[in-house]
Coordinates of C-alpha atoms in Angstrom, one line a residue:
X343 CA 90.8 96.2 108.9
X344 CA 89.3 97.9 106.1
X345 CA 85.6 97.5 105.8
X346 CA 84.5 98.5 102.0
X347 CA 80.9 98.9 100.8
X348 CA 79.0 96.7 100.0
X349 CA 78.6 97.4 95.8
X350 CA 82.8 98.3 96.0
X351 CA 83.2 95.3 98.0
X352 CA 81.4 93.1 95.3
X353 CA 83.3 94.8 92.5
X354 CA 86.7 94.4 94.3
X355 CA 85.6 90.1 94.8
X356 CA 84.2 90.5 91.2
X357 CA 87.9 92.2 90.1
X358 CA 90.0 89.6 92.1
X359 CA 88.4 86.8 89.8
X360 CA 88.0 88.5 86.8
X361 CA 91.1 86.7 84.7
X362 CA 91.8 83.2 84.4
X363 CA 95.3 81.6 83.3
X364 CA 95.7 81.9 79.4
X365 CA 94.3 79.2 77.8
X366 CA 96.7 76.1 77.8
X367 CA 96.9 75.3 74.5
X368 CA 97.9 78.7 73.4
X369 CA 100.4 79.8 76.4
X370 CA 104.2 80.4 75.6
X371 CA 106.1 77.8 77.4
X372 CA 107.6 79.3 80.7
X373 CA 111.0 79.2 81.8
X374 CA 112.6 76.6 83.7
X375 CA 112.4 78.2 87.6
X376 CA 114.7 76.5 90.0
X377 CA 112.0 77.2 93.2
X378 CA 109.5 75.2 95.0
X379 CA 106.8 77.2 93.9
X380 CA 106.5 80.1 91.7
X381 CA 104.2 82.6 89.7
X382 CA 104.1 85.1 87.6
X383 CA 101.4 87.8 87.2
X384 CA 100.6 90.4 85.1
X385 CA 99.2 93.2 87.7
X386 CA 98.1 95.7 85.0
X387 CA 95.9 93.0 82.9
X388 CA 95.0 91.1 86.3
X389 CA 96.0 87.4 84.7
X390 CA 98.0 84.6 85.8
X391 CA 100.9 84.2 83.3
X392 CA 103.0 81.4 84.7
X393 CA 102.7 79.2 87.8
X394 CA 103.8 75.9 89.8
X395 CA 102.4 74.6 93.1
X396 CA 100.6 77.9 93.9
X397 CA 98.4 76.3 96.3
X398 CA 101.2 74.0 98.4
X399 CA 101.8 75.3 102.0
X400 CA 104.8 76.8 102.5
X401 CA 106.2 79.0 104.8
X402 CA 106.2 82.5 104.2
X403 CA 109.4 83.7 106.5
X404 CA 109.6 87.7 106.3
X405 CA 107.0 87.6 103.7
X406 CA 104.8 87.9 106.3
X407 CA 105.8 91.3 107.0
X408 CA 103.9 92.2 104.0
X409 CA 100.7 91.8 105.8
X410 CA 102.1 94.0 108.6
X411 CA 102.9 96.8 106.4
X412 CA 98.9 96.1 105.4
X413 CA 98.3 96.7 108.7
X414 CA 100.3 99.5 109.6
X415 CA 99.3 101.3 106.5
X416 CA 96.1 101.0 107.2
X417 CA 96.8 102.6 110.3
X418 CA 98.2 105.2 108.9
X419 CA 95.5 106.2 106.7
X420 CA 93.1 105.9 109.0
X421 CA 95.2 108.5 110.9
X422 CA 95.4 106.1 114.4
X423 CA 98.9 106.9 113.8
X424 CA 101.0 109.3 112.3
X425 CA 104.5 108.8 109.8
X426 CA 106.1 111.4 112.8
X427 CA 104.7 109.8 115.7
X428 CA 107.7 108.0 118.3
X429 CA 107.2 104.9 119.1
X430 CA 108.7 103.0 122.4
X431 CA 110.7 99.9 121.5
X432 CA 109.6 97.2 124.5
X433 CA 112.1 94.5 125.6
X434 CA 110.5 91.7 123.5
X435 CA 110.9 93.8 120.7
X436 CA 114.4 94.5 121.2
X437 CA 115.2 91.2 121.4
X438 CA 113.5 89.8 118.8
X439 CA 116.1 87.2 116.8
X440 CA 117.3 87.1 113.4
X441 CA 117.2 90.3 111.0
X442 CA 117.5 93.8 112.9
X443 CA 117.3 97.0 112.4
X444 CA 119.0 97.4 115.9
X445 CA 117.0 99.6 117.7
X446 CA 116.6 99.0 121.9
X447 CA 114.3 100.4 124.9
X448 CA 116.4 103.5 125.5
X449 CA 115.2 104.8 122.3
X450 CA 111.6 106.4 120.6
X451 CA 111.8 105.8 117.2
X452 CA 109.7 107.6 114.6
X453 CA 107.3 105.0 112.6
X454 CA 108.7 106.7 109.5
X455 CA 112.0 105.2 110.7
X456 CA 110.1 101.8 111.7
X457 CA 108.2 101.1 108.8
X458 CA 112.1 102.0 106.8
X459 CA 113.7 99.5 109.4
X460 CA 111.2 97.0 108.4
X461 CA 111.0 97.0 104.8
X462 CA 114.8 98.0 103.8
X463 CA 116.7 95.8 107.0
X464 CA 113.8 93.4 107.4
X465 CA 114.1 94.1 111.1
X466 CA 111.9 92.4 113.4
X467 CA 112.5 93.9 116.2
X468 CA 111.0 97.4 113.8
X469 CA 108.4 95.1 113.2
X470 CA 107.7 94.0 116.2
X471 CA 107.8 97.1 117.5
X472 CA 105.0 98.2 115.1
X473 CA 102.9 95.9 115.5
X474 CA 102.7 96.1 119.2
X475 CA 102.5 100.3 118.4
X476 CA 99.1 99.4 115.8
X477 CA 97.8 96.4 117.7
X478 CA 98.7 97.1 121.4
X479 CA 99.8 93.9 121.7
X480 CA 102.0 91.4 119.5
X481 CA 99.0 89.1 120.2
X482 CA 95.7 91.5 119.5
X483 CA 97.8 92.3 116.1
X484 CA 98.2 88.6 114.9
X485 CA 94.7 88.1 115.2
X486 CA 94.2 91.8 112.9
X487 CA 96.3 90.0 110.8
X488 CA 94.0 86.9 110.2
X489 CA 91.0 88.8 110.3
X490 CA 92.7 91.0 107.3
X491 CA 93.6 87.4 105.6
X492 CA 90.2 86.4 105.7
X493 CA 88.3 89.7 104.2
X494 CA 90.9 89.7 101.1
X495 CA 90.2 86.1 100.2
X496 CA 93.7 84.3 101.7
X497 CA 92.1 81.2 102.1
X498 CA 95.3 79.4 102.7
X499 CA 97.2 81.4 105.3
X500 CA 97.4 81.4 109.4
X501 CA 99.8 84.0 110.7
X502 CA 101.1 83.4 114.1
X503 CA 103.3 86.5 114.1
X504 CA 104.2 89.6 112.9
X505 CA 107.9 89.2 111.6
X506 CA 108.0 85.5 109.7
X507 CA 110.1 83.6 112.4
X508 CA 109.4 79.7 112.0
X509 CA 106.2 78.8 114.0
X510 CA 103.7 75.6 114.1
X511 CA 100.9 76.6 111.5
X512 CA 102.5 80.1 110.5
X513 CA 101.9 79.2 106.3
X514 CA 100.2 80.8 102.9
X515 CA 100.8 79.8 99.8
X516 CA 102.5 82.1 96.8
X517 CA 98.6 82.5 95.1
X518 CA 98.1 84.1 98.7
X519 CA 100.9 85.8 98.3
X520 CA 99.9 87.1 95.0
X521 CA 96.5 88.4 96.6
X522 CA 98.3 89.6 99.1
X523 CA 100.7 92.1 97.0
X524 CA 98.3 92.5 94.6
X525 CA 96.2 94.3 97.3
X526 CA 99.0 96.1 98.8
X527 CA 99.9 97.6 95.6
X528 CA 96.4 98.7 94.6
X529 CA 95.0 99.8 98.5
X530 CA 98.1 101.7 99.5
X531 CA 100.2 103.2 96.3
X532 CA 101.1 106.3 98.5
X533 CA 103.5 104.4 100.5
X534 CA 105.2 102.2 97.9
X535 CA 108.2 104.6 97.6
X536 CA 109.5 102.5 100.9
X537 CA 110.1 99.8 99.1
X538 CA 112.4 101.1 96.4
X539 CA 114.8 102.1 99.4
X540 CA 118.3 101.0 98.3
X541 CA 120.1 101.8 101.5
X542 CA 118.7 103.2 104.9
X543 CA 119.8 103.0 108.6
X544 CA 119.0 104.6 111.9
X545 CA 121.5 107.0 113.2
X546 CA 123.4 105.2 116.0
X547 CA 122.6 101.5 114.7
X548 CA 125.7 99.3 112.7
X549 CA 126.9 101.3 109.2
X550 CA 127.2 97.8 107.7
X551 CA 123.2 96.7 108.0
X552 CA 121.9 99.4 105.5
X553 CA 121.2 97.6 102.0
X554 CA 118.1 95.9 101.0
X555 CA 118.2 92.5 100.8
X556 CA 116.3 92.8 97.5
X557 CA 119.1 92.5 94.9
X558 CA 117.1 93.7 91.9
X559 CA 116.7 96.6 93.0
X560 CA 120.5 97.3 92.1
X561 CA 120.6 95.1 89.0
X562 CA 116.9 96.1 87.4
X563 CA 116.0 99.8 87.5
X564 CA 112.7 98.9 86.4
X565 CA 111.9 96.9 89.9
X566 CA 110.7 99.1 92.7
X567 CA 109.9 96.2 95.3
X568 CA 108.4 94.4 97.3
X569 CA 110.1 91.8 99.5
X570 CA 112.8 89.2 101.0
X571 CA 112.4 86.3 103.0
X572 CA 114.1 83.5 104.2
X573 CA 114.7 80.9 107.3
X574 CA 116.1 77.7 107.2
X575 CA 112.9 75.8 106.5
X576 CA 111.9 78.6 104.1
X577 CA 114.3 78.6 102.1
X578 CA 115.4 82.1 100.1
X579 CA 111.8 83.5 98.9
X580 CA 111.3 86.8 96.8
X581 CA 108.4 88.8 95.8
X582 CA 109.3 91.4 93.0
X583 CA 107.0 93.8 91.1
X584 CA 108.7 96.0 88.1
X585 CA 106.9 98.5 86.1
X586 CA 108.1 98.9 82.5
X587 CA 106.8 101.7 79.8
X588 CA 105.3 100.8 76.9
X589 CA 103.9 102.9 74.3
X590 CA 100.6 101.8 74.5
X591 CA 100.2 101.7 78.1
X592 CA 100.3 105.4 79.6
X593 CA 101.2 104.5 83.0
X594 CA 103.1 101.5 82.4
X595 CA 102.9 97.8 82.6
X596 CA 103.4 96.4 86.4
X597 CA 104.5 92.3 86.5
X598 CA 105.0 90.6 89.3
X599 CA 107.4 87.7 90.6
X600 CA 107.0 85.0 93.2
X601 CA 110.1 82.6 94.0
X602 CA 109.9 80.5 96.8
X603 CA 111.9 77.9 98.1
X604 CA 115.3 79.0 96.2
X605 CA 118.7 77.8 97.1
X606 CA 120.1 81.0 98.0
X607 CA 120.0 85.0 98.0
X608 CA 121.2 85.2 94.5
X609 CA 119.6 82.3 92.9
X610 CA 116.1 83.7 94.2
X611 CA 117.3 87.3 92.3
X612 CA 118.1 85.5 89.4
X613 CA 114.7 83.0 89.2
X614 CA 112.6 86.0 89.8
X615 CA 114.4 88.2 87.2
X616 CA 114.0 85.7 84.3
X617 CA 110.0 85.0 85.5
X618 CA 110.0 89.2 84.7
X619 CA 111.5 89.6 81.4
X620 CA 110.1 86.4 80.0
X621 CA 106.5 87.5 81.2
X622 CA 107.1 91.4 79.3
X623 CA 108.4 89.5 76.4
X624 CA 106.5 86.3 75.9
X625 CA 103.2 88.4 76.6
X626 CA 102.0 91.6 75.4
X627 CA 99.6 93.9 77.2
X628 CA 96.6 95.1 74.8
X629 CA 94.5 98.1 75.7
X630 CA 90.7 97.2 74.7
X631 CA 89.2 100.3 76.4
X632 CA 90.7 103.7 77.9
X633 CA 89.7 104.7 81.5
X634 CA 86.1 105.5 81.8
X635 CA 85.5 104.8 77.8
X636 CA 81.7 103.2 77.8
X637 CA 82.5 99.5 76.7
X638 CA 78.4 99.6 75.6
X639 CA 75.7 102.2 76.2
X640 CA 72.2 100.2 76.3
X641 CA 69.0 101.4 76.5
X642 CA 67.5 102.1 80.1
X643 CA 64.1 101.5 81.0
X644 CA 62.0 103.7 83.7
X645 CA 64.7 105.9 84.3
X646 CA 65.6 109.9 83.7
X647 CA 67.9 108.6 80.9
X648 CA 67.5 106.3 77.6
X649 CA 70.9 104.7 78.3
X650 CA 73.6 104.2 80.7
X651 CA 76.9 103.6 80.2
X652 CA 79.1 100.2 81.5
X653 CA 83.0 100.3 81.7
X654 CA 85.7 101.1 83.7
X655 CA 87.6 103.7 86.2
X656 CA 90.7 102.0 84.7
X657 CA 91.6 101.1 81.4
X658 CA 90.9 97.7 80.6
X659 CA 94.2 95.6 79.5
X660 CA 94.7 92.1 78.4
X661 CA 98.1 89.7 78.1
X662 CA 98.3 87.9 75.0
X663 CA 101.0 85.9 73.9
X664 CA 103.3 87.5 71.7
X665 CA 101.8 88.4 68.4
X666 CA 98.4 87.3 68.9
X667 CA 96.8 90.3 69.3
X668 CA 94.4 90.2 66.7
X669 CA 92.9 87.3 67.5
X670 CA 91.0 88.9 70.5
X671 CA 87.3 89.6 70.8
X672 CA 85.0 91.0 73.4
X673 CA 81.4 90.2 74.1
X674 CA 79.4 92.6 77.0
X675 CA 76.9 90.1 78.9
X676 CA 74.6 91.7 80.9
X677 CA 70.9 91.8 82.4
X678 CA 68.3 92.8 80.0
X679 CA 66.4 94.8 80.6
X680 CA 68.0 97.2 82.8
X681 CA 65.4 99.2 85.1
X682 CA 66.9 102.2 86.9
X683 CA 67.6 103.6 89.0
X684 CA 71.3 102.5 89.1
X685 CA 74.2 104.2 91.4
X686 CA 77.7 105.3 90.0
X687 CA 80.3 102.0 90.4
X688 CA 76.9 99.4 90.1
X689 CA 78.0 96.3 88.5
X690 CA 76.0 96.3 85.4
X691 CA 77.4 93.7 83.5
X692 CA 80.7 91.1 82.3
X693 CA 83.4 92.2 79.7
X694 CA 84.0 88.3 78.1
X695 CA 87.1 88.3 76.4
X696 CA 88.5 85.8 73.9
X697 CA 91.4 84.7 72.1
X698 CA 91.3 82.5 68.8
X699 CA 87.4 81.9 70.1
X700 CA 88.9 80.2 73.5
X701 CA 87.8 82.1 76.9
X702 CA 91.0 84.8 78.2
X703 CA 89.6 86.8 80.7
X704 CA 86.4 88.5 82.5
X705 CA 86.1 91.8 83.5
X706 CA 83.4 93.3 85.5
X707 CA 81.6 96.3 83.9
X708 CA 79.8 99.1 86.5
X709 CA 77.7 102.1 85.3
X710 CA 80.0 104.9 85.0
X711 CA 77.5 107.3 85.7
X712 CA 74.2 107.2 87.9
X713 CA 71.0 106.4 86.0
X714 CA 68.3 108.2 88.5
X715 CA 64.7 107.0 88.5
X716 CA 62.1 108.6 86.4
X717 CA 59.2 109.8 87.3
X718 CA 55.4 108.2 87.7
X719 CA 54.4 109.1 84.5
X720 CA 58.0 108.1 82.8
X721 CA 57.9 104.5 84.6
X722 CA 54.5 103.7 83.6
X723 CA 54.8 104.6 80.3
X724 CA 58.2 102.1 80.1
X725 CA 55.8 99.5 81.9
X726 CA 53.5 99.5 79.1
X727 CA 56.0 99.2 76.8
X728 CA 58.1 96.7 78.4
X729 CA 54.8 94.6 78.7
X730 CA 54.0 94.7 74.9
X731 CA 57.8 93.8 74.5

């Protein structure tokens, strides 16, 4: 599980709230989703653009492989294993029902291989196999998998597998979900490219079970994920992210889909393709500040500096409805006055944001550079004057 400091780990919490829905009153009316629950984000401005029933329990069929691959990335990074490394495919893995990437005990299969027959085919015996590979035991790595729940702030989920097969109490909901993918997207961008796989199958498995289930990714070139799922009680469920250029936006604007509880494989494609290019034309994305741009510079007291600077690593981007952009305005809210010393990343302060004088988002401002103490002289003479202030 990944254990982040404590001043990241704040900022992260502090970033996973920072933007609210758009106000009400001033939201674009959102297209008519034939799904059980849905919702749209935008992932580069952090907001909520369109939702129903986010919080009802639902089951998350191979949705909850997407916690796996949390997992197993995770793994990865932390080098317990390696992309090359064989692993054995056990007898409960090999007979693991419903999607399959077809795999059996004779064989070692590379996790490169697993991780391809577990995203592309949705095979859970490649999952299984995984997660017994990570967690030692199908068993040890459920619980890995609620613990992992737990630190990113699921507060609605219990997994009782690995691979999504219908179990008592195996539910989330799609704004766990979202938090979910979010993270995924963020924590591990190095290993996205799997999920833009069109086609992929292991030599010596069945020609016929190579194509991703994910029909946007033939239909959309501007989708590069994330995942399928569906059982009977399920229903047909997608989670799709695309990543469109825009001129303002250097590195592109990143929306993504929920559609759970469709009536089929292409009605959950369709539903989650209209949710995407309503949300990139009902909204647009305004940069406010560039990456590392100081949103304010105040004045520091008892430190080596006069001032420090708040902002951002990343450039900070609101959704607006459409033509509305000039009706935003900012407001910095922070603790006055600010003593040093203060490390690089400290949360100094709150980027308010407005639109037409109604609240739109908050964004959490950190010192973009280290403020160190000053000396006994310096903060005594910054005592004084702070007293006579």
């Amino acid at each position: 599980m990944i254990r982040l400091p404590d001043v990241l780990r704040t900022f992260v919490l502090a970033l996973a709230c920072m933007a609210a829905s758009i106000a009400a009153a001033q939201a674009p009316a959102a297209p008519e989703v034939a799904a059980r629950s849905y919702l749209l984000m935008d992932i580069t401005s952090n907001q909520l653009l369109a939702s129903k029933d986010i919080d009802m329990p639902v089951e998350p069929a191979s949705l909850t492989k997407l916690m796996t691959q949390y997992l197993v990335f995770d793994a990865l990074r932390a080098r317990k294993i390696s992309l090359t490394q064989t692993l054995p495919v056990s007898t409960r893995a090999w007979k693991m029902p419903g999607s399959r990437m077809f795999i059996d005990p004779k064989m070692q299969v590379p996790v490169d291989d697993l991780i391809k027959g577990m995203i592309v085919q949705s095979g859970n015996d490649a999952t299984m196999a995984l997660a017994e590979g990570v967690g030692g035991t199908a068993e040890r790595f459920v619980e890995l998998m609620n613990e992992q729940a737990k630190a990113l702030g699921m507060k609605n989920t219990t997994y009782k597998n690995p691979e999504g097969l219908t179990a008592p109490g195996h539910t989330t909901t799609a704004r766990d979900l979202s938090i979910l993918a979010t993270r995924l997207m963020r924590d591990f961008p190095e290993y996205l490219h799997y999920y833009a796989i069109k086609k992929y199958r292991y030599p010596g498995t069945p020609a016929a079970n190579d194509t991703n289930r994910n029909l946007l990714l033939f239909r959309d070139p501007t989708v590069d994920g994330l995942k399928t799922g569906h059982t009977e009680a399920a229903g047909y469920c997608l989670i799709a992210t695309a990543k469109r250029d825009f001129p303002n936006l250097p590195g592109g604007r990143r929306l993504l889909s929920i559609v759970l509880g469709a009536a089929s494989d292409n009605a959950r494609a369709n539903e989650s393709q209209k949710l995407l290019n309503w949300g990139y034309t009902a909204y647009d994305a305004v940069r406010l500040f560039d990456a590392g741009q100081p949103v304010a510079t105040p004045q520091v007291w008892k430190g080596k500096a006069n001032t420090v600077k708040l902002g951002r690593a990343e450039p900070i981007v609101v959704s607006v409805p459409s033509g509305q952009a000039s009706k935003v305005k900012t407001h910095v809210e922070r603790p006055d006055p600010l003593v040093a010393p203060f490390g690089k990343n400290q949360p100094l302060g709150t980027l308010k944001i407005t639109l037409a004088d109604q609240p739109l988002a908050e964004v959490p401002l950190v010192a973009l550079e280290p403020v160190e103490q000053a000396g006994i002289l310096g903060r005594a003479w910054d005592a004084v004057r702070l007293w006579i202030k």
